[in-house]
Short mmCIF file of N, CA and C in Angstrom, two decimals:
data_model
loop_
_atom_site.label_atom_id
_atom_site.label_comp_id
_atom_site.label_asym_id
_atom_site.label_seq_id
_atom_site.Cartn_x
_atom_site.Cartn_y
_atom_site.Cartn_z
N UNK A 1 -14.02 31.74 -8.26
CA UNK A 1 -12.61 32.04 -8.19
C UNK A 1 -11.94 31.18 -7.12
N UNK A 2 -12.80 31.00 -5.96
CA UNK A 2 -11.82 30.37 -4.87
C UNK A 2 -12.05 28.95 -5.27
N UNK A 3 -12.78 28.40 -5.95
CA UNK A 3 -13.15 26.83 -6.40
C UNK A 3 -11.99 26.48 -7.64
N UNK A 4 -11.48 27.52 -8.04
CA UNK A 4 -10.18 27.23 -8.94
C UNK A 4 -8.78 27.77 -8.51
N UNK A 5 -9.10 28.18 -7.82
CA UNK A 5 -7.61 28.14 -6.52
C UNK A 5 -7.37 26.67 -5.69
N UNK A 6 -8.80 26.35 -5.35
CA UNK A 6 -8.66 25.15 -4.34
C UNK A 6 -8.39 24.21 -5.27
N UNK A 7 -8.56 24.03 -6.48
CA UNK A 7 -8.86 22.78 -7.84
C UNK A 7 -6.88 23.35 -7.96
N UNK A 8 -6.46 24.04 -8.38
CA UNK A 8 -5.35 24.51 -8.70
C UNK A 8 -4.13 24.32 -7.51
N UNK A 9 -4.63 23.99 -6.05
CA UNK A 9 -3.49 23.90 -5.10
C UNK A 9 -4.02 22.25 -5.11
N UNK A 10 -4.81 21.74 -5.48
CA UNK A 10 -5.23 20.00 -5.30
C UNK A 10 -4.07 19.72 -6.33
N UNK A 11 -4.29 20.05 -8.32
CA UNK A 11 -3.76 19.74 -8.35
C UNK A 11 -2.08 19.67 -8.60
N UNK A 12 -1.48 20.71 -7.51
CA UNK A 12 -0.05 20.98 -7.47
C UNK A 12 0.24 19.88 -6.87
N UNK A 13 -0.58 19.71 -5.57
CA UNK A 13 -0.02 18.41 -4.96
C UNK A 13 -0.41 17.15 -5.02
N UNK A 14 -1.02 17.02 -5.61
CA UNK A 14 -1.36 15.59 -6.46
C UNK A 14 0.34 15.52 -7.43
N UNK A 15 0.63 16.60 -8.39
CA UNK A 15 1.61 16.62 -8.80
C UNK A 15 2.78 16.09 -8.05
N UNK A 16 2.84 16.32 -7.06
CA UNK A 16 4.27 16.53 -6.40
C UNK A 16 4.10 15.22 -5.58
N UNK A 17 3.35 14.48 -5.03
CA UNK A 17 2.94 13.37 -4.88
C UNK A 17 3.25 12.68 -5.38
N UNK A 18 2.33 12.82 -6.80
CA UNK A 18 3.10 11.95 -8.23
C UNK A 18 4.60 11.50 -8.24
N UNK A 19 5.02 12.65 -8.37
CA UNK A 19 6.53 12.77 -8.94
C UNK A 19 7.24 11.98 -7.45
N UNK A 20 6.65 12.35 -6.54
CA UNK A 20 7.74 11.62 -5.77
C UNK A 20 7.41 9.99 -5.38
N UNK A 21 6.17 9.21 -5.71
CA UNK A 21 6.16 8.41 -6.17
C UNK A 21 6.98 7.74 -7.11
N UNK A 22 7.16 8.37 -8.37
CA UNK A 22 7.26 8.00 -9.10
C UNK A 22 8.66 8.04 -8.69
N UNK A 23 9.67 9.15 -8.14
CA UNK A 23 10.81 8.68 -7.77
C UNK A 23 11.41 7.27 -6.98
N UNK A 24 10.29 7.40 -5.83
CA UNK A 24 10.48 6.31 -5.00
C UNK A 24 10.39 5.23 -6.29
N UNK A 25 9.49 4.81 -6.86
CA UNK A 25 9.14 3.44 -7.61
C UNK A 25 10.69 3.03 -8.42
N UNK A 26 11.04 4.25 -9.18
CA UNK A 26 12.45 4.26 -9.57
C UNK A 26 13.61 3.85 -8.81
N UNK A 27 13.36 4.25 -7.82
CA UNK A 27 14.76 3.91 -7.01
C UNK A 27 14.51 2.60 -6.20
N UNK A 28 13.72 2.22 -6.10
CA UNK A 28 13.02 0.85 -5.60
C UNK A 28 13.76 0.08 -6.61
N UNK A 29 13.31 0.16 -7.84
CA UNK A 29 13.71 -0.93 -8.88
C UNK A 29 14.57 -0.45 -9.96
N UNK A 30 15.64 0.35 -9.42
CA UNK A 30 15.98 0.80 -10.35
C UNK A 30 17.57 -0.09 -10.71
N UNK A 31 17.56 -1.11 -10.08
CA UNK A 31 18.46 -2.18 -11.43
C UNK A 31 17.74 -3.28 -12.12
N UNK A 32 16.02 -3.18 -12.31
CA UNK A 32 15.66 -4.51 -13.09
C UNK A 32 14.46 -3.06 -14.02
N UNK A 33 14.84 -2.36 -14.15
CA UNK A 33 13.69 -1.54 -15.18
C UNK A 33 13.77 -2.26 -16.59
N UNK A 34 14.74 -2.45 -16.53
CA UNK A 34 14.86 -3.29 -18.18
C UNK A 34 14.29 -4.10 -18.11
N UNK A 35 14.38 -5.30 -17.22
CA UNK A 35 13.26 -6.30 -16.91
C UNK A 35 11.43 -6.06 -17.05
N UNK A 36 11.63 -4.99 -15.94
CA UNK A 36 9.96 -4.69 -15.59
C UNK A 36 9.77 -4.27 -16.99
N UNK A 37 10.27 -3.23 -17.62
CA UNK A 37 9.81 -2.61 -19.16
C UNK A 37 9.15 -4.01 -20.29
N UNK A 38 10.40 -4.41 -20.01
CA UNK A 38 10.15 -6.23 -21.57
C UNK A 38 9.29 -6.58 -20.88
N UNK A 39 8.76 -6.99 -19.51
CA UNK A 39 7.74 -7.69 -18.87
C UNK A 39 6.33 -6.86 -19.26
N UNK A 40 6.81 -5.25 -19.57
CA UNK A 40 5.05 -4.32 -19.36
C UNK A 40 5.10 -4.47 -20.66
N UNK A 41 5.87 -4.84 -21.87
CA UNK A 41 5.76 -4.32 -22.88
C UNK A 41 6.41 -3.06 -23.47
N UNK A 42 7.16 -2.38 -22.78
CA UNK A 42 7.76 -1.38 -22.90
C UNK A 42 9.04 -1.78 -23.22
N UNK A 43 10.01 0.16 -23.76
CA UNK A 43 11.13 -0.04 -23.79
C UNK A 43 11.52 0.33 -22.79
N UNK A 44 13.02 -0.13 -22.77
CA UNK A 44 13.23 0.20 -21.10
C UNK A 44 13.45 1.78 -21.48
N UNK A 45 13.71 2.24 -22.07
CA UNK A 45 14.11 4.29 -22.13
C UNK A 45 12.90 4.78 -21.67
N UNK A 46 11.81 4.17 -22.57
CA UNK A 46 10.75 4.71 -22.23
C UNK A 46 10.14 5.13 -20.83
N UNK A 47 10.17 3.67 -20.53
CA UNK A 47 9.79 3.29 -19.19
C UNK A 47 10.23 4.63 -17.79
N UNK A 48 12.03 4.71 -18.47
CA UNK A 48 12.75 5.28 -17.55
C UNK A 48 12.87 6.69 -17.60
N UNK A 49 12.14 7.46 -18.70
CA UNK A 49 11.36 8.31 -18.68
C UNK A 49 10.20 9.06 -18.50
N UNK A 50 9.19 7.78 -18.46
CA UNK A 50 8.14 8.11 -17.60
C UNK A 50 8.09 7.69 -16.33
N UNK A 51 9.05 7.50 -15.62
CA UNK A 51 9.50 7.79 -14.76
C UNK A 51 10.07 9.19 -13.96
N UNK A 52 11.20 9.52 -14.99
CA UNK A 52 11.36 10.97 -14.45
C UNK A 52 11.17 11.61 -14.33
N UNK A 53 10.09 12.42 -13.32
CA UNK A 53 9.20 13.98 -13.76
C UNK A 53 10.22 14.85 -14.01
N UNK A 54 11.17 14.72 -14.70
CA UNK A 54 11.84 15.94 -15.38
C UNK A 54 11.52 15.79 -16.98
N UNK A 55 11.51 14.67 -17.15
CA UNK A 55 11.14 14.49 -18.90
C UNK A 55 9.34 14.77 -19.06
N UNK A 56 8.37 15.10 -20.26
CA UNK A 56 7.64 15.45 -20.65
C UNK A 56 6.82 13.85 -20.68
N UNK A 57 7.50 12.99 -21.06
CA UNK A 57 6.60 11.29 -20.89
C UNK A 57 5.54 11.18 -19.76
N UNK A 58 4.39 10.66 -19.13
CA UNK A 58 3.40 10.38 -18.51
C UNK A 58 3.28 8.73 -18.72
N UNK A 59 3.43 7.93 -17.05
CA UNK A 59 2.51 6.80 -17.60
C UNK A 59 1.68 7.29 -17.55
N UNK A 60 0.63 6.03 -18.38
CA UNK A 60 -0.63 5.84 -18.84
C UNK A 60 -1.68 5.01 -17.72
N UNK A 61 -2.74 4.54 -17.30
CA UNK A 61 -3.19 4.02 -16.44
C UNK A 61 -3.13 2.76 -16.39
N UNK A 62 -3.00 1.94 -17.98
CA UNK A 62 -3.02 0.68 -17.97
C UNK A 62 -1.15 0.58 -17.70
N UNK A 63 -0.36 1.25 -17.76
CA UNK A 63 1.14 1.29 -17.43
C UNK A 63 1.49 1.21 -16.66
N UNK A 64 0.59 2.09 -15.69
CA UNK A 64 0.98 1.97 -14.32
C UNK A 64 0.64 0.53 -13.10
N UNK A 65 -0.74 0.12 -14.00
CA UNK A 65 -1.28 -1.07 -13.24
C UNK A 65 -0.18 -2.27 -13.85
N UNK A 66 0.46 -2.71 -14.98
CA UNK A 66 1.08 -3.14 -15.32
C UNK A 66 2.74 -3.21 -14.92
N UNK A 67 3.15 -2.35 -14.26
CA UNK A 67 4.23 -2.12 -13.62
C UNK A 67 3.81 -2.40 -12.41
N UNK A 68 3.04 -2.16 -11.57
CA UNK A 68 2.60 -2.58 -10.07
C UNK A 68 2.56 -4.25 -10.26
N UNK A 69 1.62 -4.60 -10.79
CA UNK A 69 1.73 -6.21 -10.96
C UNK A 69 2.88 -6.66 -11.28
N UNK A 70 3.29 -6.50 -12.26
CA UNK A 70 5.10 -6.88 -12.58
C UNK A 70 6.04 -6.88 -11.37
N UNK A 71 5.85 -5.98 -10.10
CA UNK A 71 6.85 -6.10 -9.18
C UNK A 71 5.97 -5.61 -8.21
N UNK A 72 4.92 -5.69 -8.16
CA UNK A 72 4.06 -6.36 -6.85
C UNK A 72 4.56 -5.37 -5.68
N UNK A 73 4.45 -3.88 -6.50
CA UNK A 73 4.69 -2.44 -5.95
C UNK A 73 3.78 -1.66 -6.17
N UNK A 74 3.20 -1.10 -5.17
CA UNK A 74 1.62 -0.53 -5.81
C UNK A 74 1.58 0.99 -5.86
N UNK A 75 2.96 1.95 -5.44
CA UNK A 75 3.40 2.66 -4.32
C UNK A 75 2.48 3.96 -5.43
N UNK A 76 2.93 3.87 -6.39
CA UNK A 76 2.47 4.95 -7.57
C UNK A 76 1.04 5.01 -7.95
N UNK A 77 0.19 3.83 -7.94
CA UNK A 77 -1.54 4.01 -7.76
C UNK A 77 -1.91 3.77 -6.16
N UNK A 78 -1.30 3.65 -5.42
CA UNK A 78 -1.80 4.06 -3.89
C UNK A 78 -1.68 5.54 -3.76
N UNK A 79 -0.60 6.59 -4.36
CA UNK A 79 -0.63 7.86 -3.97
C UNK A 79 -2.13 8.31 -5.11
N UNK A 80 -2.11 7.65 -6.00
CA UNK A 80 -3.38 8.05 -7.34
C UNK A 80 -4.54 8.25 -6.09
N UNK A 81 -4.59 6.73 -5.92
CA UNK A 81 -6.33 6.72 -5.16
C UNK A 81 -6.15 7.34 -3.70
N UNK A 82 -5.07 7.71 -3.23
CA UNK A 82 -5.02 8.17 -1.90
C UNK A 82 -5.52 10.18 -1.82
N UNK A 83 -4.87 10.49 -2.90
CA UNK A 83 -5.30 11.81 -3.13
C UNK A 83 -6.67 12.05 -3.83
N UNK A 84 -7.45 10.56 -3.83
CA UNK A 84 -8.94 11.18 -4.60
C UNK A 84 -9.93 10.59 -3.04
N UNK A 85 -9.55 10.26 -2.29
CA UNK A 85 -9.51 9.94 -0.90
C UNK A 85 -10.12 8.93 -0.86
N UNK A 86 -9.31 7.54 -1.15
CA UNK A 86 -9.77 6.30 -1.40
C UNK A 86 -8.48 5.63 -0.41
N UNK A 87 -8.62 4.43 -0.25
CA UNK A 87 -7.24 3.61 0.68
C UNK A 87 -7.72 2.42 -0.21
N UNK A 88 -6.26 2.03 -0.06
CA UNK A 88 -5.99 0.58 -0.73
C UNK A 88 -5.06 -0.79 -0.15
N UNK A 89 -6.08 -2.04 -0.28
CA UNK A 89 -5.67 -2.91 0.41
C UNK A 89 -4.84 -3.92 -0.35
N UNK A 90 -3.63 -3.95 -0.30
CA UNK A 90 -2.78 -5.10 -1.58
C UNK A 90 -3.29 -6.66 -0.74
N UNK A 91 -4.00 -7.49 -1.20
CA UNK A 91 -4.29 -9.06 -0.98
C UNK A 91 -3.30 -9.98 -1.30
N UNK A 92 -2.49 -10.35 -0.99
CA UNK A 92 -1.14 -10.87 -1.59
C UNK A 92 -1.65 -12.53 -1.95
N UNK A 93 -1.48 -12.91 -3.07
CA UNK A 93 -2.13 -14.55 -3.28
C UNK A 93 -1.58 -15.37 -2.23
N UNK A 94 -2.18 -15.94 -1.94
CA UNK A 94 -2.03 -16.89 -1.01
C UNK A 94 -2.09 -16.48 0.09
N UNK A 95 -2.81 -15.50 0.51
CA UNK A 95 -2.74 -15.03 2.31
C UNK A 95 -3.94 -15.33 2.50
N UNK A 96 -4.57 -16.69 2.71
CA UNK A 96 -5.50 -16.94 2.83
C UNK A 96 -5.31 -17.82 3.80
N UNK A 97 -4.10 -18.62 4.01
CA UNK A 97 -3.67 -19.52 5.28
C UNK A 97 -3.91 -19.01 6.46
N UNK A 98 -3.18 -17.78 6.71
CA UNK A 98 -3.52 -17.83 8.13
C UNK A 98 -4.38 -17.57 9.12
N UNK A 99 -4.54 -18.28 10.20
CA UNK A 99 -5.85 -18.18 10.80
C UNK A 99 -6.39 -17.18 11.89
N UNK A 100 -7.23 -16.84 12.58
CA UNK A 100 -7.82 -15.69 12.44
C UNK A 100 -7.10 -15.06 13.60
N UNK A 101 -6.60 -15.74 14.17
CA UNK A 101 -5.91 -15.67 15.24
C UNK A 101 -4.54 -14.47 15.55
N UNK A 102 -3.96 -15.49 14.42
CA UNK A 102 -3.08 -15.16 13.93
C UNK A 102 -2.92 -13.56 13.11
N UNK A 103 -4.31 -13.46 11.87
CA UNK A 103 -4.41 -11.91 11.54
C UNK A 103 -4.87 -10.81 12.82
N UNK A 104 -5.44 -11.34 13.64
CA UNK A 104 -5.57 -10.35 14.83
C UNK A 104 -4.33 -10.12 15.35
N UNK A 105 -3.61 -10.71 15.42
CA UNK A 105 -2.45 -11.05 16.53
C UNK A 105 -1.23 -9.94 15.34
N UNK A 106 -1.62 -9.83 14.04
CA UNK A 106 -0.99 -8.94 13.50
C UNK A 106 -0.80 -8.07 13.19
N UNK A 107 -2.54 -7.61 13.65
CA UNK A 107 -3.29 -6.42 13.83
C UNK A 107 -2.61 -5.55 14.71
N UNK A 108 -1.97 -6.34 15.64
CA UNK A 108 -1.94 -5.61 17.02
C UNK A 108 -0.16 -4.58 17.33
N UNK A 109 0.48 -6.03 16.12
CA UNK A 109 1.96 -5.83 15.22
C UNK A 109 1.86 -4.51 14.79
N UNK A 110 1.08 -4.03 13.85
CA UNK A 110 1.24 -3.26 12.80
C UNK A 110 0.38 -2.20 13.84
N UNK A 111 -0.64 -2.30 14.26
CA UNK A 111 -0.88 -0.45 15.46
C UNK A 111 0.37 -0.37 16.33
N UNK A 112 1.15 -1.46 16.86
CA UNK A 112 1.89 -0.91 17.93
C UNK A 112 3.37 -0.24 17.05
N UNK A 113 3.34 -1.00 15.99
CA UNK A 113 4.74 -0.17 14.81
C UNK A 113 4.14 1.17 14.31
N UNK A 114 2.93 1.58 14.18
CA UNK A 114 2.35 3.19 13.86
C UNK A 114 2.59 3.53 15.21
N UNK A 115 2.24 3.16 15.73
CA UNK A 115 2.33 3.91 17.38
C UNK A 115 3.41 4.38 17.81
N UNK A 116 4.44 3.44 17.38
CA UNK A 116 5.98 4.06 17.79
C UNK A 116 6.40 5.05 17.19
N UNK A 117 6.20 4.79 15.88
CA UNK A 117 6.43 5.75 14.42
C UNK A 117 5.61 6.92 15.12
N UNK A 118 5.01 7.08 15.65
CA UNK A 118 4.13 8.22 15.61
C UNK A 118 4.63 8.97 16.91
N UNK A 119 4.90 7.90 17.84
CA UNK A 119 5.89 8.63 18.76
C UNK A 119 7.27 9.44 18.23
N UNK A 120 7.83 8.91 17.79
CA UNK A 120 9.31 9.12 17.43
C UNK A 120 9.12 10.42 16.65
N UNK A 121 8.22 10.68 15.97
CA UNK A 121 8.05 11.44 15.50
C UNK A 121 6.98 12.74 15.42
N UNK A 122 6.33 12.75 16.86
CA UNK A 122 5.50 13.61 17.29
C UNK A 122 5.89 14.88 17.50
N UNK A 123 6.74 15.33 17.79
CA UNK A 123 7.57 16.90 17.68
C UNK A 123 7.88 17.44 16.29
N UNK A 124 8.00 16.66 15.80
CA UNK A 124 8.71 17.00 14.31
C UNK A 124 7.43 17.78 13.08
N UNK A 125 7.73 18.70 12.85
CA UNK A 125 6.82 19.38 11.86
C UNK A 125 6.73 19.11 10.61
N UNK A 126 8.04 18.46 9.87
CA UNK A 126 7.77 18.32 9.07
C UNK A 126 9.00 16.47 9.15
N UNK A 127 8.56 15.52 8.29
CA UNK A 127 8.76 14.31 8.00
C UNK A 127 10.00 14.23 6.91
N UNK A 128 10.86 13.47 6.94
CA UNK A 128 11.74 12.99 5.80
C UNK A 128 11.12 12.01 5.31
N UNK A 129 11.31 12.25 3.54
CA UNK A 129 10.32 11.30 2.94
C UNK A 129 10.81 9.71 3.49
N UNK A 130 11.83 9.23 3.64
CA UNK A 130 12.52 8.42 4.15
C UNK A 130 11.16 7.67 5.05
N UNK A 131 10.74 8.46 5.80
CA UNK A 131 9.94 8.40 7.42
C UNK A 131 8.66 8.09 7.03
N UNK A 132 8.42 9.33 5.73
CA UNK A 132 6.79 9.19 5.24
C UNK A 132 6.70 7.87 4.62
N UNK A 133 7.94 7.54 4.09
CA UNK A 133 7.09 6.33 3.45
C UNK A 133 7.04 5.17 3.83
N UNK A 134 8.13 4.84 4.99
CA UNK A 134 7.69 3.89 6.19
C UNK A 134 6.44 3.97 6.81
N UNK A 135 5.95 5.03 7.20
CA UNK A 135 4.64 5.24 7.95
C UNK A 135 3.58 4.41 6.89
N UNK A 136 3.59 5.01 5.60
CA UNK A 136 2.67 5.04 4.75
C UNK A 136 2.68 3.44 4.29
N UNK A 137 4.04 2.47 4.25
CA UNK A 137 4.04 1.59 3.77
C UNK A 137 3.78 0.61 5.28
N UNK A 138 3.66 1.38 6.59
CA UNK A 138 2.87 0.06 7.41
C UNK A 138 2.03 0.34 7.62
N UNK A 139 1.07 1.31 7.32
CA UNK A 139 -0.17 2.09 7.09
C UNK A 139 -0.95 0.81 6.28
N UNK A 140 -0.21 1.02 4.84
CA UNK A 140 -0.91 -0.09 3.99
C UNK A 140 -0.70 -1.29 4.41
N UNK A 141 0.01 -1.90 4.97
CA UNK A 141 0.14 -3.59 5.20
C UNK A 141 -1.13 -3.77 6.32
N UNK A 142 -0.82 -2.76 7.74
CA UNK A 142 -1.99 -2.67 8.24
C UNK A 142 -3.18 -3.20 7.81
N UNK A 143 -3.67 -2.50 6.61
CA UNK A 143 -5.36 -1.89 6.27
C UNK A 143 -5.46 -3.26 5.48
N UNK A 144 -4.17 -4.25 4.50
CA UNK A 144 -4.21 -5.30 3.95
C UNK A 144 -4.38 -6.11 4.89
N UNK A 145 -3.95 -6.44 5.96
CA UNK A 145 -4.39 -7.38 7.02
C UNK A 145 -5.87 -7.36 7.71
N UNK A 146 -5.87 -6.30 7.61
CA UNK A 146 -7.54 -5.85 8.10
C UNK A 146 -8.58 -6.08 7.24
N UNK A 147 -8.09 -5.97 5.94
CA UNK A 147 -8.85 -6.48 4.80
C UNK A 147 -9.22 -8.24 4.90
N UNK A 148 -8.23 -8.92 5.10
CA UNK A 148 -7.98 -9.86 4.89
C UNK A 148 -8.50 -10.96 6.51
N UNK A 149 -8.78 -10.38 7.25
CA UNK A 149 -9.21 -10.41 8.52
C UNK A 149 -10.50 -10.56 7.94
N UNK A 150 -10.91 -9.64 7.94
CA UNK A 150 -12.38 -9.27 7.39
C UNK A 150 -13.30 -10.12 6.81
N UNK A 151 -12.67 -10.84 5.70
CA UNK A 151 -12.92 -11.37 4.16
C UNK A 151 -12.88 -12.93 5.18
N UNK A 152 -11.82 -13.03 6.25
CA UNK A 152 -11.58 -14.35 6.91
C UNK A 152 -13.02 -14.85 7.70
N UNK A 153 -13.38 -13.55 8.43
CA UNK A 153 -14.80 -13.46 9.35
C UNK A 153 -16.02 -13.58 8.48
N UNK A 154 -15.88 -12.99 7.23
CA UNK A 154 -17.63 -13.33 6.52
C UNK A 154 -17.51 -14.49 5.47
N UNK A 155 -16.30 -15.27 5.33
CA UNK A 155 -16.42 -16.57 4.84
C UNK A 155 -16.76 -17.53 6.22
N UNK A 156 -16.15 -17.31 7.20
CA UNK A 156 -16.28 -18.56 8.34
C UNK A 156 -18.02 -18.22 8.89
N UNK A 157 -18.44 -17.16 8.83
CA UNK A 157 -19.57 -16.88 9.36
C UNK A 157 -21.49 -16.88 8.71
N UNK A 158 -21.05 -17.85 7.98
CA UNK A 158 -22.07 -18.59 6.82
C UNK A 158 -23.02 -19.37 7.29
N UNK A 159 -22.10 -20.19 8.34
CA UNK A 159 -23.44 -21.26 8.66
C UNK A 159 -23.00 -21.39 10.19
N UNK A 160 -22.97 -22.30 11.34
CA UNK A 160 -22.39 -23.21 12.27
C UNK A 160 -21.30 -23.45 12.04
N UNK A 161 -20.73 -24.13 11.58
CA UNK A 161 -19.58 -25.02 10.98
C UNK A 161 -18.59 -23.98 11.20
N UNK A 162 -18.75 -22.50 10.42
CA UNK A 162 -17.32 -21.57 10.78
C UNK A 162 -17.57 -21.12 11.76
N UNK A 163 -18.29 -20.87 12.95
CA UNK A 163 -18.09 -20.80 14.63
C UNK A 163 -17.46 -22.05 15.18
N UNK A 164 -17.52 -23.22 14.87
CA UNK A 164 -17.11 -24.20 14.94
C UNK A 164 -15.44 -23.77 15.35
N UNK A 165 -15.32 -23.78 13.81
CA UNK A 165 -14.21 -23.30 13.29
C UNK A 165 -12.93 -22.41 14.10
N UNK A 166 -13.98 -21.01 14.06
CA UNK A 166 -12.90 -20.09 14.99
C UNK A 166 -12.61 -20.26 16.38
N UNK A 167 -14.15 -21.36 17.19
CA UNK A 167 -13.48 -21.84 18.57
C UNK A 167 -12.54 -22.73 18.98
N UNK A 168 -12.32 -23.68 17.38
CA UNK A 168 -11.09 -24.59 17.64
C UNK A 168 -9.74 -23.55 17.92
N UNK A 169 -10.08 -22.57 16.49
CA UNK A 169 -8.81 -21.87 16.41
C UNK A 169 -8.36 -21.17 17.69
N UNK A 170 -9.50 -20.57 18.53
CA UNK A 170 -9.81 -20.05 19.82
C UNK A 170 -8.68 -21.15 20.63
N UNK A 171 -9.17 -22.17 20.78
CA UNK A 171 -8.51 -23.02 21.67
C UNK A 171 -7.65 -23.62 21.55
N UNK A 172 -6.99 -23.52 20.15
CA UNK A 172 -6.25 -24.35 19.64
C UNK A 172 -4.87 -23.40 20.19
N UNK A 173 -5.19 -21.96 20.30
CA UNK A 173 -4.40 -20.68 20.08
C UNK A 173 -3.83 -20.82 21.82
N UNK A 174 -4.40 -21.36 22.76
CA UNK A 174 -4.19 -21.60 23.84
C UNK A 174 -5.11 -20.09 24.50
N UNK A 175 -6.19 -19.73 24.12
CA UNK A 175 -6.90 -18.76 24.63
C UNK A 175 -7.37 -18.81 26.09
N UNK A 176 -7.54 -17.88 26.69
CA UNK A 176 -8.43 -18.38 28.01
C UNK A 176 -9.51 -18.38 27.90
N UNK A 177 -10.00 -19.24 28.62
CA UNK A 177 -11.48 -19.57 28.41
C UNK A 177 -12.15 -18.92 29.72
N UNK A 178 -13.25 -18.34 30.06
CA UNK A 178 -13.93 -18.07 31.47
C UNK A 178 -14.30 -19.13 32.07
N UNK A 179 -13.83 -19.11 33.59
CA UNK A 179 -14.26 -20.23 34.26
C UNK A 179 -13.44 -21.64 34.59
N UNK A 180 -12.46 -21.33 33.00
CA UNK A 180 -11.13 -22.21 33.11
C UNK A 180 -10.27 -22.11 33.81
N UNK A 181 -10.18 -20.59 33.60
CA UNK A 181 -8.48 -20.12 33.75
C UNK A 181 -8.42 -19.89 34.62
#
């Protein structure tokens, strides 16, 4: 009995999650849906009904990944995998330039912007979605940089050559060195 109470309050708020996803995604793009729709294959009514958790329509899974790629908004399968307690890192093409330096140095960007956020809002019991989804959307850029950090350290760390590598970047960055400085 209590294993279908707990299954039954999961999924209310998975629901309500959903739906306000799905609002946000709407109001995000809500003067090119006609666009995104002809781009997923959809009509745009459709589209703009499975959108509204007031209408009976559901996207579908391949719909939803298809609308995220189309406008390179992930906001509606980040709440999916966030409530099955998964995190997700968006890799944006081409963020492979910058150097390692540099993703640390952004690392440090994105804790000290949670940090404030978290100040500003440490009394407060309950959040305006407004707030939640700032938090949540430098939450994710965060964990994408960290990803991408990551992926930077076990390609350079193969042979010699990428230590090489990160001490130019080291010095190149104007680092202190011991003994130098």
């Amino acid at each position: 009995m209590e294993e279908n109470q707990t299954m039954c309050a999961f999924l209310a708020d998975v629901q309500q999650e959903y739906n306000e996803a799905c609002s946000l995604f709407r109001y995000r793009h809500r003067n090119d849906l006609t666009d995104i729709a002809k781009a997923c294959g959809l009509r745009s009514n459709m589209l703009r009904n499975k959108l509204n958790t007031e209408q009976p329509h559901v996207l579908s899974l391949p719909e939803m990944m298809a609308i995220s790629k189309a406008t390179n908004d992930y906001v509606i399968l980040e709440v999916v995998l966030r409530k099955l307690d998964l995190a997700t890192a968006h890799i944006p093409a081409g963020s492979e330039a910058e150097s390692f330096i540099k993703r640390a140095l952004n690392n440090s960007i994105f804790s000290g912007e949670l940090s404030q956020l978290a100040l500003d809002n440490a009394g407060n019991k309950t959040l305006p979605r407004s707030t939640k989804n700032s938090i949540i959307e430098t939450a994710q850029a965060s964990i994408s940089n960290l990803m991408l950090l990551v992926n930077d350290l076990e390609n350079r760390t193969g042979s010699a050559q990428p230590f090489f590598a990160m001490g130019v970047d080291l010095i190149a960055n104007a680092a202190a060195l011991p003994g130098l400085s």
